[in-house]
mmCIF file of C-alpha atoms in Angstrom:
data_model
loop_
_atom_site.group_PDB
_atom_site.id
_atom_site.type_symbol
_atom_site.label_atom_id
_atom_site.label_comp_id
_atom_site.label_asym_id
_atom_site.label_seq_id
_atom_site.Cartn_x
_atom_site.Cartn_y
_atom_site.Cartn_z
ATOM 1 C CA UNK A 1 -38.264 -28.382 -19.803
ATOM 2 C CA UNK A 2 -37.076 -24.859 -20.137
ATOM 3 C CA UNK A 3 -34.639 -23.421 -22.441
ATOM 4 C CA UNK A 4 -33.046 -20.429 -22.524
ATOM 5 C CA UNK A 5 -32.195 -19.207 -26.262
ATOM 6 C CA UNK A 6 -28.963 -17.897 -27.374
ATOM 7 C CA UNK A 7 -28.420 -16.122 -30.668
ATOM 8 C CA UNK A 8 -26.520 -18.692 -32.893
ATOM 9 C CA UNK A 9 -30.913 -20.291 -32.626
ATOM 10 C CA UNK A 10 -29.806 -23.030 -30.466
ATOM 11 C CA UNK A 11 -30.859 -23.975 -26.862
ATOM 12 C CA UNK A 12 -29.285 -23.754 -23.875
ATOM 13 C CA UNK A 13 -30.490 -25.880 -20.965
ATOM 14 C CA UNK A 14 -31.787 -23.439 -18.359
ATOM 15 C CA UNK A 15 -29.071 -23.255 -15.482
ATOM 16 C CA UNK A 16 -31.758 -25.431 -12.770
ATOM 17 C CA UNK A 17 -31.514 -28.033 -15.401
ATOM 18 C CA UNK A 18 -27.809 -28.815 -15.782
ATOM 19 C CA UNK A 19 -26.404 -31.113 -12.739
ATOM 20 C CA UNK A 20 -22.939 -31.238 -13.933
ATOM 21 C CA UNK A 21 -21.312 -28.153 -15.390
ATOM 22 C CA UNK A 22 -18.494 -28.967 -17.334
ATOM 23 C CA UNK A 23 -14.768 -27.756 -16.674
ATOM 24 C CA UNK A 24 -15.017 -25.815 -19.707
ATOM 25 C CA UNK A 25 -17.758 -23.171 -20.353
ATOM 26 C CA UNK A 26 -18.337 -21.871 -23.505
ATOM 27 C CA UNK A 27 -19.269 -17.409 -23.394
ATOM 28 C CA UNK A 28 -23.036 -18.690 -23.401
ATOM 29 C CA UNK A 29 -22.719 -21.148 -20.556
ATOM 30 C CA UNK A 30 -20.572 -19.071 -18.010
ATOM 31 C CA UNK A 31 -22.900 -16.190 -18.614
ATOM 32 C CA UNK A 32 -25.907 -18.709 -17.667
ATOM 33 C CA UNK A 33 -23.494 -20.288 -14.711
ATOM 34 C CA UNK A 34 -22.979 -16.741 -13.244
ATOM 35 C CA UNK A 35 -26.335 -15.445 -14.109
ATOM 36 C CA UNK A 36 -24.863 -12.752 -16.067
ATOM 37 C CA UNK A 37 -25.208 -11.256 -19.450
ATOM 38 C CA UNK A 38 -22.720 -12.414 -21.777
ATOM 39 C CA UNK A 39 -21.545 -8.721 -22.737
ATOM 40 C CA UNK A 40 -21.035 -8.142 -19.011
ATOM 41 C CA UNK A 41 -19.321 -11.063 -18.365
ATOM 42 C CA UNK A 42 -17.192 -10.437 -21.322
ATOM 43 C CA UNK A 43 -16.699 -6.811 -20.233
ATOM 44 C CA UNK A 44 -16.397 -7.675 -16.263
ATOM 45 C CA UNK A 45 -15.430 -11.333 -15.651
ATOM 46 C CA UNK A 46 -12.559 -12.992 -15.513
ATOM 47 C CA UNK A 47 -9.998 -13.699 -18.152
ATOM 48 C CA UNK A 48 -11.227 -16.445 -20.482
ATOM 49 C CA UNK A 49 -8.994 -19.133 -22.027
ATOM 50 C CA UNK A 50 -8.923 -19.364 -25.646
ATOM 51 C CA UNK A 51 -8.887 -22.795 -27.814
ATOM 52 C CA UNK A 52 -7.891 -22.259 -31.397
ATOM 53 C CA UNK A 53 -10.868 -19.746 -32.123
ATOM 54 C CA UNK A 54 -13.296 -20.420 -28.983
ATOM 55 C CA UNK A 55 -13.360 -18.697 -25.506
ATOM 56 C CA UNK A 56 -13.718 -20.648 -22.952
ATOM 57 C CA UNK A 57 -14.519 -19.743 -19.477
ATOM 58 C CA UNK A 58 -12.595 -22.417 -16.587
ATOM 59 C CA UNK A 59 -15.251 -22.644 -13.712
ATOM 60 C CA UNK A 60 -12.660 -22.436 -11.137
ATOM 61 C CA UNK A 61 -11.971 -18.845 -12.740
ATOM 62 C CA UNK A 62 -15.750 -18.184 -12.661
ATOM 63 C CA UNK A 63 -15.857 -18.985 -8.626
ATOM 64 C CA UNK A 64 -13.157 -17.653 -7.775
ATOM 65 C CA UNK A 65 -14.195 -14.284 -9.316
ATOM 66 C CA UNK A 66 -17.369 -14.526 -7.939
ATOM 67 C CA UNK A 67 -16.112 -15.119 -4.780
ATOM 68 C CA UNK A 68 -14.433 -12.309 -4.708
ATOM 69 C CA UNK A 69 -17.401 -10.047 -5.834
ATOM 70 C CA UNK A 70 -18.712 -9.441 -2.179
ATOM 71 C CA UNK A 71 -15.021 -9.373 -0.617
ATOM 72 C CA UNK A 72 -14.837 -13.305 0.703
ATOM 73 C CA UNK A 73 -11.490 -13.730 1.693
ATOM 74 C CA UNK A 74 -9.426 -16.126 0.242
ATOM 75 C CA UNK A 75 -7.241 -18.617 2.223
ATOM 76 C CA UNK A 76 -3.396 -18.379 2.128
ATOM 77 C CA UNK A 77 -3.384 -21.305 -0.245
ATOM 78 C CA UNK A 78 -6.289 -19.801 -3.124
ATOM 79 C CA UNK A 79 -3.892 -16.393 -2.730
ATOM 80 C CA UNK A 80 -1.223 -17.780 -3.470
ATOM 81 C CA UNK A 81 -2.765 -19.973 -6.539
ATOM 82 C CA UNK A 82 -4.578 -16.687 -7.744
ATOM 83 C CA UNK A 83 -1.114 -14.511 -7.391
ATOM 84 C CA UNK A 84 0.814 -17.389 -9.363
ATOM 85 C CA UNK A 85 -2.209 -17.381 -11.835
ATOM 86 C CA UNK A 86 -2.349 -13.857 -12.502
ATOM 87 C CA UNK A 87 1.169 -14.060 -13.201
ATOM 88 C CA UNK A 88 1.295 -16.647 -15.378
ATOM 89 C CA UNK A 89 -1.617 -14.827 -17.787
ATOM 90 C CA UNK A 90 0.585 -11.780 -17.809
ATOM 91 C CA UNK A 91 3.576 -13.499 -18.868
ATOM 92 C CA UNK A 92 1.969 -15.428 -21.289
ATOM 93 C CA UNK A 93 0.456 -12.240 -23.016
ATOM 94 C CA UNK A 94 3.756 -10.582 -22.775
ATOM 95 C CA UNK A 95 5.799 -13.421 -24.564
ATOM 96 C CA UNK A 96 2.732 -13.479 -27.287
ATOM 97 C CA UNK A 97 3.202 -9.541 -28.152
ATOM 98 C CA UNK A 98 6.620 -10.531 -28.987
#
């Protein structure tokens, strides 16, 4: 079985591996899930959700912005769901600055 290693010395289950991805990724796991780096998925991904001090990546966030990485249309539905998303995150940041 292969492992790929993360800094904190545990082991991650190598993405082939894992046949149920949890809702839920932790910066580790949505890098793997993406095949990504964590510092570019942290730099260029989407916006992750925070729970007390994790970060935690939703994998509907993580397809969707995949999705959108090579300009695949969304269906009138997903844009409206993404528009009422995105505006929900920016409200919620601007009634946490106070």
């Amino acid at each position: 079985m292969r492992h790929a290693s993360h800094t904190s010395g545990e082991s991650l289950p190598h993405r082939s591996i894992v046949t149920a991805w949890p809702r839920l990724l932790s910066v580790e796991l949505a890098a793997q899930y993406l095949s990504l780096s964590m510092s570019t998925l942290r730099a260029a991904g989407p916006e992750p959700k925070r729970h007390g001090r994790r970060v935690l990546y939703d994998i509907r966030d993580l397809d969707r912005w995949a999705d959108r990485l090579d300009g695949q249309p969304l269906d009138e539905r997903e844009e409206e769901e993404e528009a009422a998303a995105f505006e929900k995150r920016w409200m919620d940041k601007r009634r946490a600055r106070g």
